[in-house]
Short mmCIF file of C-alpha atoms in Angstrom, two decimals:
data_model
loop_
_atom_site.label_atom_id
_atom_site.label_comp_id
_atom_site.label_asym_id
_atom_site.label_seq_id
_atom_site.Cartn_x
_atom_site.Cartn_y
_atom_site.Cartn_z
CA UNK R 39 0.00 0.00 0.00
CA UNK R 40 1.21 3.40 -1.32
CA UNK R 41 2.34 5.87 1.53
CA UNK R 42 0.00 8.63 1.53
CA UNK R 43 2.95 10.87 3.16
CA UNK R 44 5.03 10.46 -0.22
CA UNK R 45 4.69 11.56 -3.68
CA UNK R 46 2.52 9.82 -5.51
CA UNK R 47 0.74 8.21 -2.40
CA UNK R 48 -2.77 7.59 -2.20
CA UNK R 49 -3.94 10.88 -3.68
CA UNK R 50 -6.19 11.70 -0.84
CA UNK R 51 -5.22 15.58 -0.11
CA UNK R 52 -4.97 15.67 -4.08
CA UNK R 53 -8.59 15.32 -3.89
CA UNK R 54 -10.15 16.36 -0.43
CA UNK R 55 -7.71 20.06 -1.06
CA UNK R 56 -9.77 20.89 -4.90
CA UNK R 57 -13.13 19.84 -3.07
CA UNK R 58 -12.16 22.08 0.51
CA UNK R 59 -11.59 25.01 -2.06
CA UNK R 60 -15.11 24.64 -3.94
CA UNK R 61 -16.78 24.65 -0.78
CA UNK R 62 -14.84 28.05 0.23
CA UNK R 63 -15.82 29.83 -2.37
CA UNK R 64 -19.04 28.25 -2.84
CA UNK R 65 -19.67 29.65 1.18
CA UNK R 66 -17.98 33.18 0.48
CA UNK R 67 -20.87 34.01 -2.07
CA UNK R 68 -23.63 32.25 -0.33
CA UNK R 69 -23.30 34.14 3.14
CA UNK R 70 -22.73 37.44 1.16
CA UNK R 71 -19.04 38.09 1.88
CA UNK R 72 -20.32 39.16 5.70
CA UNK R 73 -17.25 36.05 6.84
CA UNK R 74 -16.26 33.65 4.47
CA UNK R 75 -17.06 36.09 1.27
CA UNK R 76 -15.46 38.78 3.12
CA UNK R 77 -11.84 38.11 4.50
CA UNK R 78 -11.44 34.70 2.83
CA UNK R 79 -13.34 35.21 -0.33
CA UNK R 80 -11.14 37.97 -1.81
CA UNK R 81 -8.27 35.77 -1.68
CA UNK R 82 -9.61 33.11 -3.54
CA UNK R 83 -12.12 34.95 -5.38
CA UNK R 84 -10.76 36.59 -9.04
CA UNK R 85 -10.59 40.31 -8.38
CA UNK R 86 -13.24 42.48 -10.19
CA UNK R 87 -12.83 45.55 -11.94
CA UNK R 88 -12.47 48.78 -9.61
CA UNK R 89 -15.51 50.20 -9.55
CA UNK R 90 -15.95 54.00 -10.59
CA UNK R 91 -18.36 56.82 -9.84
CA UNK R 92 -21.72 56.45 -12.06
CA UNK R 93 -21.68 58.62 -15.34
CA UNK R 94 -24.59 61.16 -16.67
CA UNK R 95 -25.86 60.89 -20.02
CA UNK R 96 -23.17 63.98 -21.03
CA UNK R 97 -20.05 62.00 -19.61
CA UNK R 98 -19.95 64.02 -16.40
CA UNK R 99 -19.75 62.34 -13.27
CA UNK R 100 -22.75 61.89 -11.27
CA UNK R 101 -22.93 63.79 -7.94
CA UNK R 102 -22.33 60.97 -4.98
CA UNK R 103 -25.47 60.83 -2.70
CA UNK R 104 -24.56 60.86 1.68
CA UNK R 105 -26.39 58.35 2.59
CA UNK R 106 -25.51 59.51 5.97
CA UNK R 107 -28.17 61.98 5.90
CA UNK R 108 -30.77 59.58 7.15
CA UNK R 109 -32.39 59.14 10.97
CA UNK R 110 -30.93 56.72 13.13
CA UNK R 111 -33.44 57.59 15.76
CA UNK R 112 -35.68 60.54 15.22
CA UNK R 113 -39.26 59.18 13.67
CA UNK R 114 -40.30 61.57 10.91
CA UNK R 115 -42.01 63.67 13.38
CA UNK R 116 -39.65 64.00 15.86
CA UNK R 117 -36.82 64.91 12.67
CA UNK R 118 -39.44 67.66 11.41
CA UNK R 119 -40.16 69.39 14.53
CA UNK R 120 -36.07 69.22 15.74
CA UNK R 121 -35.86 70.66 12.09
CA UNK R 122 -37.94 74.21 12.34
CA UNK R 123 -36.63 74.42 16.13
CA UNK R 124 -32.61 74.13 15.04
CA UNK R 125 -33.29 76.40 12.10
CA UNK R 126 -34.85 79.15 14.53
CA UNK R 127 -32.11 78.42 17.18
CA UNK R 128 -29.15 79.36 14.19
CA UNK R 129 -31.08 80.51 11.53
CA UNK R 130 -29.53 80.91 7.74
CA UNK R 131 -28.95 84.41 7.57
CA UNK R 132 -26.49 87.00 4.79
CA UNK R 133 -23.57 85.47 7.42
CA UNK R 134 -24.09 81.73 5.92
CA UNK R 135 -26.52 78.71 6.27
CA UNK R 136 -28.65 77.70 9.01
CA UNK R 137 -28.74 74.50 11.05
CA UNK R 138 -30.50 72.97 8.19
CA UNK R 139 -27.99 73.34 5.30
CA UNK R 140 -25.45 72.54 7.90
CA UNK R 141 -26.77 69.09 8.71
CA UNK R 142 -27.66 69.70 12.42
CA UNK R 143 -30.84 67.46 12.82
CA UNK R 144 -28.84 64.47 11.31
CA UNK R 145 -25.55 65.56 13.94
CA UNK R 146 -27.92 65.18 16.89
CA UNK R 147 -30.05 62.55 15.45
CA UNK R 148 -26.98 60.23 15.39
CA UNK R 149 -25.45 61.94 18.75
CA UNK R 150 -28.63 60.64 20.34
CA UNK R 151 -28.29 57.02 18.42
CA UNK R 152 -25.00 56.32 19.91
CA UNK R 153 -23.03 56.53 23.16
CA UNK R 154 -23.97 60.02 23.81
CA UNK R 155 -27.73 59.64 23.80
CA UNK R 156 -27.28 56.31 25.71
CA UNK R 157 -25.13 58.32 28.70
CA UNK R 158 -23.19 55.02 28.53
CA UNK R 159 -19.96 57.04 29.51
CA UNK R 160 -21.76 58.25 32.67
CA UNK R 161 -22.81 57.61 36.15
CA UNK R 162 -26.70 56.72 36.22
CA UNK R 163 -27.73 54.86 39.38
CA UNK R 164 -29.41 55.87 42.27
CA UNK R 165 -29.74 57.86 44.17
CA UNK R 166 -31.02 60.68 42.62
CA UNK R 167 -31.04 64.64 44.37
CA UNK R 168 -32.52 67.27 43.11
CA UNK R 169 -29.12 69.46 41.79
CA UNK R 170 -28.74 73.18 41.60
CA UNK R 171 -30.00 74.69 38.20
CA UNK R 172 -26.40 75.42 37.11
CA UNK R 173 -26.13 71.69 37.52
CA UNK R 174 -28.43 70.46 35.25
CA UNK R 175 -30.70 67.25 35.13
CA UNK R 176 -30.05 64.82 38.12
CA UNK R 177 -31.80 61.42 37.46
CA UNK R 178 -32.25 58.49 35.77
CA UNK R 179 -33.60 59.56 32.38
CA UNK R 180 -31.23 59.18 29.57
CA UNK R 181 -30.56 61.99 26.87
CA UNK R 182 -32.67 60.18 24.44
CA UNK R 183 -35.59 60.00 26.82
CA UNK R 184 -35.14 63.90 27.65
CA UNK R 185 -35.60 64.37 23.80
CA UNK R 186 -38.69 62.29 22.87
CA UNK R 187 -39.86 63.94 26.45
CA UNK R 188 -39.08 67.58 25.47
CA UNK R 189 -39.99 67.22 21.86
CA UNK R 190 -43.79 65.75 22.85
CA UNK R 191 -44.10 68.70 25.17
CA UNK R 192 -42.60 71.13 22.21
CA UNK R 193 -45.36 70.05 20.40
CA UNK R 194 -48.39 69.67 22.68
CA UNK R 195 -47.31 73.36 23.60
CA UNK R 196 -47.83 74.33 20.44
CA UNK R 197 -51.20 72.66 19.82
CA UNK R 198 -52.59 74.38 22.90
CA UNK R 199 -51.32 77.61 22.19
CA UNK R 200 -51.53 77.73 18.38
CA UNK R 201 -54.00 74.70 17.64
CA UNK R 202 -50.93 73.56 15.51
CA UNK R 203 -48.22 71.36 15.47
CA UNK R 204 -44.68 73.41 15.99
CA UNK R 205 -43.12 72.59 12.25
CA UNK R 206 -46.21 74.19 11.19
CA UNK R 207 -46.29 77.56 13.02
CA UNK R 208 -44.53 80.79 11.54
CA UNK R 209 -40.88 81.70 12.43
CA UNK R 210 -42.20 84.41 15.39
CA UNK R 211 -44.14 81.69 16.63
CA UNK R 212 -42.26 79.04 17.06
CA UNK R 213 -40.04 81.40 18.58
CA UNK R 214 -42.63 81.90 21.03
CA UNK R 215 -42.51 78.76 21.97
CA UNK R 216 -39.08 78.16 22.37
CA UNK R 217 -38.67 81.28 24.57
CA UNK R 218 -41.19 80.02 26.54
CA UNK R 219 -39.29 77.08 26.97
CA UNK R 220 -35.99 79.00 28.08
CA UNK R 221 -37.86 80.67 30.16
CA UNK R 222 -39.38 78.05 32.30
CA UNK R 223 -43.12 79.32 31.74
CA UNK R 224 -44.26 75.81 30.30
CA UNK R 225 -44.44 73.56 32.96
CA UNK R 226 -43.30 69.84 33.04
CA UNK R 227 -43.19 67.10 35.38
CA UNK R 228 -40.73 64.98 34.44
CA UNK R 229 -37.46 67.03 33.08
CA UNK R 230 -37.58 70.88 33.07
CA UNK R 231 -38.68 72.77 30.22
CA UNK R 232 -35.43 75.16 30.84
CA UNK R 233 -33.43 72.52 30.75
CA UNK R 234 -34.30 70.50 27.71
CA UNK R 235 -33.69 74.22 25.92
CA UNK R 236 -30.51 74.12 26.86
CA UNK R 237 -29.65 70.78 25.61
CA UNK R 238 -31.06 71.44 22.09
CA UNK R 239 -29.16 74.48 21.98
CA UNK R 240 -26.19 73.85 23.06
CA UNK R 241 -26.52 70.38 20.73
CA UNK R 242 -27.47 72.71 17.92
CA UNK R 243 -24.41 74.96 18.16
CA UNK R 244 -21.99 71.39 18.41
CA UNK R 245 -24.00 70.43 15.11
CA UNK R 246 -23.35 73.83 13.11
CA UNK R 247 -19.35 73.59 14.56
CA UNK R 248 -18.35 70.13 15.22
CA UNK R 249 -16.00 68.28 12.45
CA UNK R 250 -18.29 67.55 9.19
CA UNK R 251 -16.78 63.59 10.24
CA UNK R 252 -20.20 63.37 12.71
CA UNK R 253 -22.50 64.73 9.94
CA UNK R 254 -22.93 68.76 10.78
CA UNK R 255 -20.92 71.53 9.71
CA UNK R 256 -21.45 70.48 6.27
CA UNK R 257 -18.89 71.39 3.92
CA UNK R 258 -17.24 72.82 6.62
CA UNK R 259 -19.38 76.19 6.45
CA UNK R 260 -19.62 76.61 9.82
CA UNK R 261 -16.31 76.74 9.99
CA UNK R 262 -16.21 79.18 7.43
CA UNK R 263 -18.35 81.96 8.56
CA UNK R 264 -15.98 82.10 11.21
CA UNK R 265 -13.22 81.57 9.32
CA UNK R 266 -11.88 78.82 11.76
CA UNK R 267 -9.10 76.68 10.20
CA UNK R 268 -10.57 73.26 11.68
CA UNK R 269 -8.45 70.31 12.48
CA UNK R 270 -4.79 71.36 10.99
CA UNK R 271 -2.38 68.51 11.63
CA UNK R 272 0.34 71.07 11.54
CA UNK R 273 1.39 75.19 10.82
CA UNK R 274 4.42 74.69 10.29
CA UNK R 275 3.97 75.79 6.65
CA UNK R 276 2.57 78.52 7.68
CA UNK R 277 3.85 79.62 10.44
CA UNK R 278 6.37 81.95 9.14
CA UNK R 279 4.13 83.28 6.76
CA UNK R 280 2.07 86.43 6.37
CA UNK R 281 -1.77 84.84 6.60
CA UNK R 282 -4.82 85.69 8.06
CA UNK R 283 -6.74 82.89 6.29
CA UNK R 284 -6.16 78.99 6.63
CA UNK R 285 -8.55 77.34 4.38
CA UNK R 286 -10.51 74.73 6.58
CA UNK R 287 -9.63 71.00 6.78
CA UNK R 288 -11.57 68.23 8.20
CA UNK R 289 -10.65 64.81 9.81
CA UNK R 290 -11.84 63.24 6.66
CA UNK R 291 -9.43 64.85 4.20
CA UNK R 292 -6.89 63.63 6.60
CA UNK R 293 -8.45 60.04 6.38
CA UNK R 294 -8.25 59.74 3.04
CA UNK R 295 -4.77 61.31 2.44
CA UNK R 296 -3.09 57.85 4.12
#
């Protein structure tokens, strides 16, 4: 009897290895490339052509759509009414865009979709004291929860006051509302009115300025009315230099340079 260990033995790895293969590849396009398809199957798969942006009828290429302006978390109401209230909070003005151009209802959509609206980086357990006002909230009740809480009260506000919903009063009123708000003169149980003001400000304001990477400041115009440089790995170009403009750069141009 042949030994299988030699060359020319019994042939089994000759054919178990061509069969092991087929079933490889065979897996790597069945489950999608989310394992097999994914890490294995582009080794043993042939490589494809690279795939290039899609092409208009006149040649030109097609604009590329950001699918990142999409809710995470915000039902269509919710996203409608943060809308008109962000847009009154930094409206678009001869300055520059408002919070809508800029992409700040999708920045604190997806804030409130990850860590951030989960508090997960925070203290939350009992027990709970009433804090000082310059403290803020003291409870349980994460940010998420203070939204859908503040944004039903926004609106039911609005229907008592205005017999409409808050996207669908005019600019003054809605400001109306909002002051009212700020000011503590609607009443809530749970959170306080004040407070939840605060927190869609100040999250408004991080939307408009924060680096275009979490989905505000949208092509960096934020940055621009203020004619902040952004996130400059280094001067020292520069430094020497007479300049009182840096054109802005984002952590995604420094992404995709490496």
């Amino acid at each position: 009897m042949a030994d299988p260990n030699q060359p020319g033995g019994s042939g089994r790895d000759k054919v178990e290895q061509p069969s092991r293969r087929k079933f490889l590849v065979q897996a790597g396009y069945a489950v999608g490339g989310v394992i097999v398809g994914g890490a294995l199957g582009s080794l043993i798969r042939p490589s494809k052509k690279t795939e290039t942006a899609p092409q208009t009828g006149e040649g030109t290429t097609a604009e590329i759509k950001n699918y990142n302006r999409a809710p995470m978390f915000f039902n269509q109401e919710q996203l409608g009414i943060v809308s008109a209230a962000t847009e009154r909070i930094f409206p678009a003005d001869d300055a520059g865009p408002g919070a809508l151009a800029l992409g700040v209802p999708f920045f604190i959509d997806h804030q409130l979709a990850g860590e951030w609206g989960f508090n997960s980086r925070e203290y939350m357990s009992p027990p709970f004291y009433a804090g000082e006002k310059v403290q803020g909230y003291q409870g349980r009740l994460k940010r998420r929860e203070m939204f859908e809480i503040g944004l039903r009260e926004l609106e039911n506000y609005s229907q008592t006051k205005f017999t409409k919903g808050f996207a669908a009063l005019a600019p003054e009123q809605q400001d109306e509302v909002l002051k009212a708000f700020e000011s503590d003169e609607v009443k809530l149980t749970t959170i306080s009115a004040s407070g939840f003001f605060k927190m869609l400000r100040s999250s408004t304001l991080e939307g408009a300025y924060s680096d275009p990477l979490y989905g505000g400041n949208a092509d960096m115009n934020g940055w621009k009315m203020r004619s902040y440089p952004g996130n400059q790995m280094s001067y020292a170009d520069v430094i020497d230099k007479d300049f009182s403009v840096i054109a802005p750069s984002s952590l995604q141009d420094h992404l995709s340079a490496h």
